[in-house]
XYZ file of C-alpha atoms in Angstrom:
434
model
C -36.873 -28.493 52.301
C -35.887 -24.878 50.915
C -38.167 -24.151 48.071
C -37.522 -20.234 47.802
C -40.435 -18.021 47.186
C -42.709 -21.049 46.308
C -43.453 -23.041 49.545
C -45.978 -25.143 48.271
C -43.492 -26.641 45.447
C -46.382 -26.060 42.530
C -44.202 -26.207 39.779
C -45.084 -22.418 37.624
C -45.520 -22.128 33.816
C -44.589 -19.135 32.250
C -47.235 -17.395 30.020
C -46.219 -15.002 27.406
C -49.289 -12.066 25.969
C -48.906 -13.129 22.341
C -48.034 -9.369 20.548
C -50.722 -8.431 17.765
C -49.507 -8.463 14.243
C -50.143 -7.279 10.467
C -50.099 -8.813 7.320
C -49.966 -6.477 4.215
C -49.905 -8.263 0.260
C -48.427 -6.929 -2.658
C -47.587 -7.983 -5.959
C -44.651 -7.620 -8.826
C -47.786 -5.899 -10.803
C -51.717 -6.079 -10.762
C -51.911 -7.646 -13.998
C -49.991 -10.418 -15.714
C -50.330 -12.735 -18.652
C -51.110 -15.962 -18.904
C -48.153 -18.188 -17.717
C -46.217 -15.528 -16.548
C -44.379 -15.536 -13.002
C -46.049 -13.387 -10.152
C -44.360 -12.366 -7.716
C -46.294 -12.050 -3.845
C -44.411 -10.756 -1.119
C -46.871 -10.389 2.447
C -45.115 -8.173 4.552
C -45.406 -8.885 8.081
C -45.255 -6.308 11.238
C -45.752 -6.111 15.115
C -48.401 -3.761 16.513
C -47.143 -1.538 18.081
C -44.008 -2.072 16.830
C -41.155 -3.331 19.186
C -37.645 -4.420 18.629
C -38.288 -8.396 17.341
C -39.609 -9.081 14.181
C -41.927 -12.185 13.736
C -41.405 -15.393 12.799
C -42.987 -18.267 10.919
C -44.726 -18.543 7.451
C -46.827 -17.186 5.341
C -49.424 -18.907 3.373
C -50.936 -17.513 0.358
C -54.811 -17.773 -1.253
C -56.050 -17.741 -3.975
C -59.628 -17.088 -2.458
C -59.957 -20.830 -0.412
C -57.250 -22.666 -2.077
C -53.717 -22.625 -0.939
C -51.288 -21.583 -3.392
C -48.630 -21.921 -1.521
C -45.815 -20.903 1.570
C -43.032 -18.221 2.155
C -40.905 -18.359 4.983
C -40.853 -14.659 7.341
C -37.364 -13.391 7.197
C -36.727 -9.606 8.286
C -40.360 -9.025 8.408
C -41.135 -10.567 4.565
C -42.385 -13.875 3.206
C -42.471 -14.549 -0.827
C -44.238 -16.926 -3.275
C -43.417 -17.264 -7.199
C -46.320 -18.663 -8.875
C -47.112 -19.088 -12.484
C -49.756 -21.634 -12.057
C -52.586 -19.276 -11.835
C -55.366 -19.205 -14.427
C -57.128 -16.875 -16.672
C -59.311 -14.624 -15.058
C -59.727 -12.684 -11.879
C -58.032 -13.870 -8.332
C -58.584 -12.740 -4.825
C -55.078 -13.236 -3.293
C -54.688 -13.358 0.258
C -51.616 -14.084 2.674
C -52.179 -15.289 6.131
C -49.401 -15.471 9.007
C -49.009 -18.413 11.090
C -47.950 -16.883 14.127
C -45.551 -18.038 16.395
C -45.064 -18.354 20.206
C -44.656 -14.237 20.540
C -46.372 -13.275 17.477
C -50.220 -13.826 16.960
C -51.606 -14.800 13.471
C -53.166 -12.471 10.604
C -54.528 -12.388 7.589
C -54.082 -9.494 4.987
C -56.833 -7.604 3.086
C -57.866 -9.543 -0.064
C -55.720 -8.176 -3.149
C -57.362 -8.426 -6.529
C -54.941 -9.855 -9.741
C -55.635 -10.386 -13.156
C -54.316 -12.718 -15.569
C -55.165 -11.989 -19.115
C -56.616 -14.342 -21.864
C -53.614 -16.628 -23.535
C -55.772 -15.931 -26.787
C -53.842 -12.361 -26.662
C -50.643 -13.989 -26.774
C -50.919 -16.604 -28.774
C -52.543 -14.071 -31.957
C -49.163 -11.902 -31.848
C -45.813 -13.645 -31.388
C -43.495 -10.394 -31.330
C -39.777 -11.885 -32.481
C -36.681 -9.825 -31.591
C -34.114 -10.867 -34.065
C -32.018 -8.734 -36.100
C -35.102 -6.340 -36.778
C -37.692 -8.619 -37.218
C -41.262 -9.603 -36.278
C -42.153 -12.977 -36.910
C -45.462 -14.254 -36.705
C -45.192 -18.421 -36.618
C -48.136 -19.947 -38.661
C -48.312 -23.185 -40.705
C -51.300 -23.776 -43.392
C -52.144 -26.982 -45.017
C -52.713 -26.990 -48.340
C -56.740 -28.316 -48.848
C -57.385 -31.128 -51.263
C -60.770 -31.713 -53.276
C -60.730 -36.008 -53.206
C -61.122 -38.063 -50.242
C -58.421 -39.969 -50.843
C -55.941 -37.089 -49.950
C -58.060 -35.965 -47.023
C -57.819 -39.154 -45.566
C -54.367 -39.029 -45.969
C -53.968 -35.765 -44.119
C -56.094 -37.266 -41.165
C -53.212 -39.940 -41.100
C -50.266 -36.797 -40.759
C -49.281 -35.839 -37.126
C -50.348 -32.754 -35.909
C -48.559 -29.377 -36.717
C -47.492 -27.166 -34.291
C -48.905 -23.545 -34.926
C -49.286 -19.892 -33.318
C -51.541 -18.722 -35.014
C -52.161 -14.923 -34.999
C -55.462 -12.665 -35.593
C -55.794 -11.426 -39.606
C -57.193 -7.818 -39.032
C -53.826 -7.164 -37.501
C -51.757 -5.847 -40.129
C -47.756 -6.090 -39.898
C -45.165 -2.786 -41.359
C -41.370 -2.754 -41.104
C -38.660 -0.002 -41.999
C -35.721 -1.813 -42.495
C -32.597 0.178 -43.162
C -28.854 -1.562 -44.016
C -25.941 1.096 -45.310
C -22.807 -1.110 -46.297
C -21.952 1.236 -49.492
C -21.406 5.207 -48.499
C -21.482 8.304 -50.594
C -18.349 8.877 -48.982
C -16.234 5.428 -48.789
C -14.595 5.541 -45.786
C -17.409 5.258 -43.808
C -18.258 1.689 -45.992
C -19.049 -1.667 -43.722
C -18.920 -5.107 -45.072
C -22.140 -6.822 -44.592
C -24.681 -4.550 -42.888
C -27.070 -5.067 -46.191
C -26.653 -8.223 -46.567
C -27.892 -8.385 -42.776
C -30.725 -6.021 -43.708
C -31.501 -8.406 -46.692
C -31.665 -11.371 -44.821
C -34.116 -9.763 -42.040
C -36.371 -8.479 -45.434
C -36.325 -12.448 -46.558
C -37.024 -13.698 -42.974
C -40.214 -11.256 -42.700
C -41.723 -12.049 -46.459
C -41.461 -15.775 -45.822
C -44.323 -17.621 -44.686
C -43.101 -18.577 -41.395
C -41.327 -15.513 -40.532
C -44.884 -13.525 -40.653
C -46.103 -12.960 -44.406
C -45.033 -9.575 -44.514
C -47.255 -8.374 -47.495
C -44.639 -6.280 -49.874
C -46.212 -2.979 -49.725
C -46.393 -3.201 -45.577
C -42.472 -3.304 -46.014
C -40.172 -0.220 -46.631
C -36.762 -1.738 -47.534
C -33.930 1.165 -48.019
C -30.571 -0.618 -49.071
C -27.092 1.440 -49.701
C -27.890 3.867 -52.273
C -32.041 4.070 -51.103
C -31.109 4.939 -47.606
C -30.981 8.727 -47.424
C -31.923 10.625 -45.270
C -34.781 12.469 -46.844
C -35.930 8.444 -47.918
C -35.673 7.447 -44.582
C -37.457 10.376 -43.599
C -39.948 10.029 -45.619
C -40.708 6.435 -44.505
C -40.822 7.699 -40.641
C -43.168 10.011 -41.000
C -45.476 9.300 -44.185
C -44.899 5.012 -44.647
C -45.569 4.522 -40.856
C -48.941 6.503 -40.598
C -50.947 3.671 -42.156
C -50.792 1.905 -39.612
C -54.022 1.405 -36.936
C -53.597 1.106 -33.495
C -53.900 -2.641 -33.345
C -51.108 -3.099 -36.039
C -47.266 -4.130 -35.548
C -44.606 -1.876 -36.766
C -41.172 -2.984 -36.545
C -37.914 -0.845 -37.201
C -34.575 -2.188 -38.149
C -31.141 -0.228 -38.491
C -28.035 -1.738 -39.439
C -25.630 1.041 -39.913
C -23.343 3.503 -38.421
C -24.720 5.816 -35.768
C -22.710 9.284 -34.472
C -23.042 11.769 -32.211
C -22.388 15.249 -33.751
C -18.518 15.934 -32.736
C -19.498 19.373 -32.262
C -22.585 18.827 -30.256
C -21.916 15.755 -28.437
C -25.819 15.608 -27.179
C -27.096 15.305 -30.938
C -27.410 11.784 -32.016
C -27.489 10.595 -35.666
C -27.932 7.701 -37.950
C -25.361 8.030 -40.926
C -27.495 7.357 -43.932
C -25.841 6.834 -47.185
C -25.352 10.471 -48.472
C -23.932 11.730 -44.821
C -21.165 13.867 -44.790
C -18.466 12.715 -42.213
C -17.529 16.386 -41.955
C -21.163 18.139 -41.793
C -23.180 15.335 -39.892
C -25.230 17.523 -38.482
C -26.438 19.147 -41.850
C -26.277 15.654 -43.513
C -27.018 12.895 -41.109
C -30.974 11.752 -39.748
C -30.887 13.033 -36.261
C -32.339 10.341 -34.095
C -34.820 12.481 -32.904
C -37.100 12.296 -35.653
C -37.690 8.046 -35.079
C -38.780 9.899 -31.226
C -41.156 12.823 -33.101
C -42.809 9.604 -36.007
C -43.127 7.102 -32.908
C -45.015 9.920 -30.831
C -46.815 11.651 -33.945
C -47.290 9.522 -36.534
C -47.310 5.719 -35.314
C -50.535 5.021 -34.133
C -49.612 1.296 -33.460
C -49.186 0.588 -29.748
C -46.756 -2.474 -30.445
C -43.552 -1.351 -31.948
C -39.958 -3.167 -32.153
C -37.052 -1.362 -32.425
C -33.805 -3.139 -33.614
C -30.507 -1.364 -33.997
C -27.242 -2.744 -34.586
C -25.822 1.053 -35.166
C -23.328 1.190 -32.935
C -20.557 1.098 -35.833
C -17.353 2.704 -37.080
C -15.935 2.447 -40.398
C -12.374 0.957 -38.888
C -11.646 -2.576 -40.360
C -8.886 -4.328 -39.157
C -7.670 -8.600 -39.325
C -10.871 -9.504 -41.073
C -13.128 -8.059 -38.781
C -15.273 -4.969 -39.663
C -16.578 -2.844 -36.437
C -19.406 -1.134 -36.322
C -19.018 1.595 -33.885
C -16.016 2.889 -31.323
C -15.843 5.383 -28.200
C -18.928 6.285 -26.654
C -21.283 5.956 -29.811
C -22.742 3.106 -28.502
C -23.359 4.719 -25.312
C -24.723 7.706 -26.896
C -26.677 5.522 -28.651
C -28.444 3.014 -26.356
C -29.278 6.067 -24.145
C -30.908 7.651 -26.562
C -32.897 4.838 -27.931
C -33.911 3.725 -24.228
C -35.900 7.369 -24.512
C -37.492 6.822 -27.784
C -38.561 3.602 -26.321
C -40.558 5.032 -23.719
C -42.224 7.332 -26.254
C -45.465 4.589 -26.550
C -46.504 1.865 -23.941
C -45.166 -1.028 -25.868
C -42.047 -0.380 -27.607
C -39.400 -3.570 -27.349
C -35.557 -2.514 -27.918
C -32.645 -4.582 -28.331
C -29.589 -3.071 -29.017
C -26.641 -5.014 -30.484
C -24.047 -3.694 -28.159
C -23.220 -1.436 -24.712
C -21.667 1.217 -23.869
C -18.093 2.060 -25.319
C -18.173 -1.343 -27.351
C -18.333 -1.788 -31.429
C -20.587 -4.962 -32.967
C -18.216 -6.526 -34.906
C -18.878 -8.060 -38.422
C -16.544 -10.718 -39.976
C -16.883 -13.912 -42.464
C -16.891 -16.226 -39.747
C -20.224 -15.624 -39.027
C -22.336 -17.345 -41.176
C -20.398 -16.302 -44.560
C -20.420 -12.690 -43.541
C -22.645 -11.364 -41.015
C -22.528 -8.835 -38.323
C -22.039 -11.803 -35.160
C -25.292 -10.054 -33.460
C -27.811 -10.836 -36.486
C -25.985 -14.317 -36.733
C -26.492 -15.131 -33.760
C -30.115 -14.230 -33.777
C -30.872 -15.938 -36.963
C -28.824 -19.319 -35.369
C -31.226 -19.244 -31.838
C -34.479 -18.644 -33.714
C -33.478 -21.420 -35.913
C -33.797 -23.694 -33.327
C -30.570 -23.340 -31.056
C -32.108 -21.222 -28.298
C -34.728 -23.981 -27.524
C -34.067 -25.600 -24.064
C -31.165 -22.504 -23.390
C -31.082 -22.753 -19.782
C -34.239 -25.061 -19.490
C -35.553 -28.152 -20.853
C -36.438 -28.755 -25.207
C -39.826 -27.979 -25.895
C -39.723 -27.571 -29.078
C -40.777 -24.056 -28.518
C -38.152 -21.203 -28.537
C -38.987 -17.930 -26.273
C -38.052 -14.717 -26.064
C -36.171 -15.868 -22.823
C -34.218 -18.435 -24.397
C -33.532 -16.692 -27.346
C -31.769 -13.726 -25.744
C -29.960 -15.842 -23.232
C -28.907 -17.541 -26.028
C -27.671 -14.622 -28.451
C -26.368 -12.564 -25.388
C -24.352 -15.266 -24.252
C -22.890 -16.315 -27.486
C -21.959 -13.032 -28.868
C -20.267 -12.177 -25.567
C -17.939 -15.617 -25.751
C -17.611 -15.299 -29.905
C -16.409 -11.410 -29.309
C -14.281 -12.767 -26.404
C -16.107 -10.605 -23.992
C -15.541 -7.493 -26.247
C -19.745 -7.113 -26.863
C -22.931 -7.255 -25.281
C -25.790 -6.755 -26.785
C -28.646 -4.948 -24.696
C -32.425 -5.306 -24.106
C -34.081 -2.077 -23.527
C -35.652 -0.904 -19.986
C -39.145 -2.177 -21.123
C -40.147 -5.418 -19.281
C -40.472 -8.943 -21.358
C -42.386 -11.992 -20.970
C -39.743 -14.450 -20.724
C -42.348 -17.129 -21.774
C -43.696 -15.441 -24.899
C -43.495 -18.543 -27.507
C -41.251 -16.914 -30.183
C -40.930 -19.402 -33.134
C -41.560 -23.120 -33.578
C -38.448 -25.065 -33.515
C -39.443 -28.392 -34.493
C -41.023 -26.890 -37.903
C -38.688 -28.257 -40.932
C -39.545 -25.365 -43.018
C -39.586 -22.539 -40.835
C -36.393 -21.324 -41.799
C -35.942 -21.734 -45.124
C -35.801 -18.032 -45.878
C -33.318 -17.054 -43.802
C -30.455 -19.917 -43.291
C -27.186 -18.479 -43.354
């Protein structure tokens, strides 16, 4: 019998020296709200480093409990959770190991998830300009008799939102020009119907006097200078300001860099000595606005061409110009939301067959916070968020336009999940059906 170089015939295992690893944790931030997806990612390493990567999984901790697994490709596992509660966590992710690779266990990561009280008190509302804070009241009886009645009604669905915060808007719409060629069909009647949606009840009680409403002839630029940079300082840093433009927006011909807002007594010809360079909404947001949560809205990407029933409101590379500039301003305070009604090179388009005459951007809006955006993508809640609702408007402009306009969200990050109106409510909407 010829058994090589093992006489004996003992039949020989092969032992591999397990190679020592690392596990390192991060997150998509350090602090998230209430609801809101995290993002872990446990990146995993050989020590010392060779040419295989390990293998395996990764599970992650939320200090004892398992939160769940990632699978190690290229050297990474990841977990999406949104099932973690309010407070503080100490995450954790802890390798497996495999047959080359021995286990470990990252360092302990803290993450915080803030109160849902916080964003249940403000609902911020992107539509068309506007800010809408959902609450429903119930009228109070004196007898019995009605009381007992009440106790018989089904619940009502509310957000309610904190009274010592205080809610101001600047809401501009130019249809009517000094100089008539530069007129647009229904940009105040867009600008109207944002006022109506922020006085009602349900779209956020904007007291009168916490509203600065410049239509056609009132939208000059010294008035809408004037509300910048004197309206805007009374409100405190825990306040909401909201700005809404629906009008045509240049840049100086001459000076290509210099951005404007065409108010009502521009002249086409002298824009620069005429027009509101958009630099002063930068200088009021950075020197004058105390309020850390602002919402810009600005369907200004116009031009005054009309053509087969269909007004546009910007050409070239306004828009562009525009959306660029904004995307700064927006980044002048830590909270500043932007949604811009169109991208580069493109014109928002206005016509009749959008809710009797509408720019197709607000219509859209005022359709998907009327109740069409709930379940966009996901299933009816009865609750419509700020992810549905852009889905919703983004997608439906783009087919209604035949792909000719997309509105854009600014750089800023959003909750997806941020409850933005109450769709099941009857009278929510009353103010601002189209």
């Amino acid at each position: 019998m010829n058994v090589g170089s093992n006489p004996i015939g003992v039949a020989v295992k092969k032992v591999y020296l397990r190679i020592d690893t690392t596990t390192a944790l991060t997150f998509s931030a350090n602090i998230f709200k209430f609801r809101q997806s995290v993002a872990l990612t446990a990146t995993v390493g050989a020590t010392p480093k060779g040419k295989e990567t390990p293998l395996g999984t990764v599970t992650f901790f939320d200090g004892t409990t398992s939160i769940g697994n990632g699978t190690v490709s290229s050297g990474q596992a990841s977990l999406t959770t949104s099932s973690l509660s309010v407070g503080l966590h100490s995450i954790t992710a802890k390798y497996s190991g495999d047959d080359k690779f021995k286990p470990s266990t990252s360092s302990a990561q803290e993450l915080k998830v803030s109160n849902p009280i916080l964003l249940i008190i403000v609902v911020i509302f992107l539509i068309g300009g506007g800010l809408w804070f959902i609450a429903t009241q119930r009228k109070k009886g004196t007898d019995s008799r009605n009381k007992r009645l009440r106790d018989l009604e089904p619940p009502v669905q509310t957000i309610p939102y904190s009274a010592n915060i205080q809610k101001w808007a600047i809401i501009v719409g130019i249809s009517k020009y000094k100089d008539e060629s530069l007129n647009l069909k229904y940009a105040d009647r867009d600008a109207e119907k944002v006022y109506k949606l922020l006085r009602a009840p349900a779209g956020g009680g904007f007291e009168e006097d916490h509203i600065k409403k410049l239509i056609n002839e009132e939208a000059t630029t010294s008035g809408i200078t004037k509300a910048l940079h004197s309206f805007l300082k009374k409100a405190s840093k825990d306040d909401i300001v909201m700005l809404y433009f629906a009008c045509h927006g240049s840049p100086d011909p001459e000076r290509p860099n210099n951005i404007y807002l065409l108010t009502h007594d521009t002249d086409p010809i002298d824009i620069a000595g005429t027009a509101l360079p958009m630099r002063e909404i930068d200088l009021s947001l950075r020197e004058n606005v105390n309020a850390e949560r602002v919402v810009i809205i600005a369907d200004a990407c116009h031009s005054a061409a009309i053509c087969s029933g269909v007004g546009r409101r910007g050409a070239g590379n306004s828009a562009q110009a525009i959306n660029a500039y904004l995307q700064e301003v927006s980044k002048a305070k830590g909270d500043v939301a932007l949604l811009t009604s169109a991208e580069a090179t493109e014109s928002s388009q206005e016509g009749e067959q959008w809710g009797g005459g509408h720019g197709v951007f607000t219509h859209f809006l005022l359709q998907g916070m009327q109740g069409d955006a709930d379940g966009y993508g996901q299933q009816k809640d009865g609750i419509v968020t700020v992810g549905e609702l852009f889905d919703y408007v983004r997608e439906n402009v783009i087919k209604a336009t035949n792909y000719t306009q997309h509105p854009a969200i600014g750089p800023n990050t959003f909750d997806r999940s941020l409850p933005i109106s109450i769709s099941s409510s009857d009278q929510t909407f009353d103010a601002v059906k189209t």
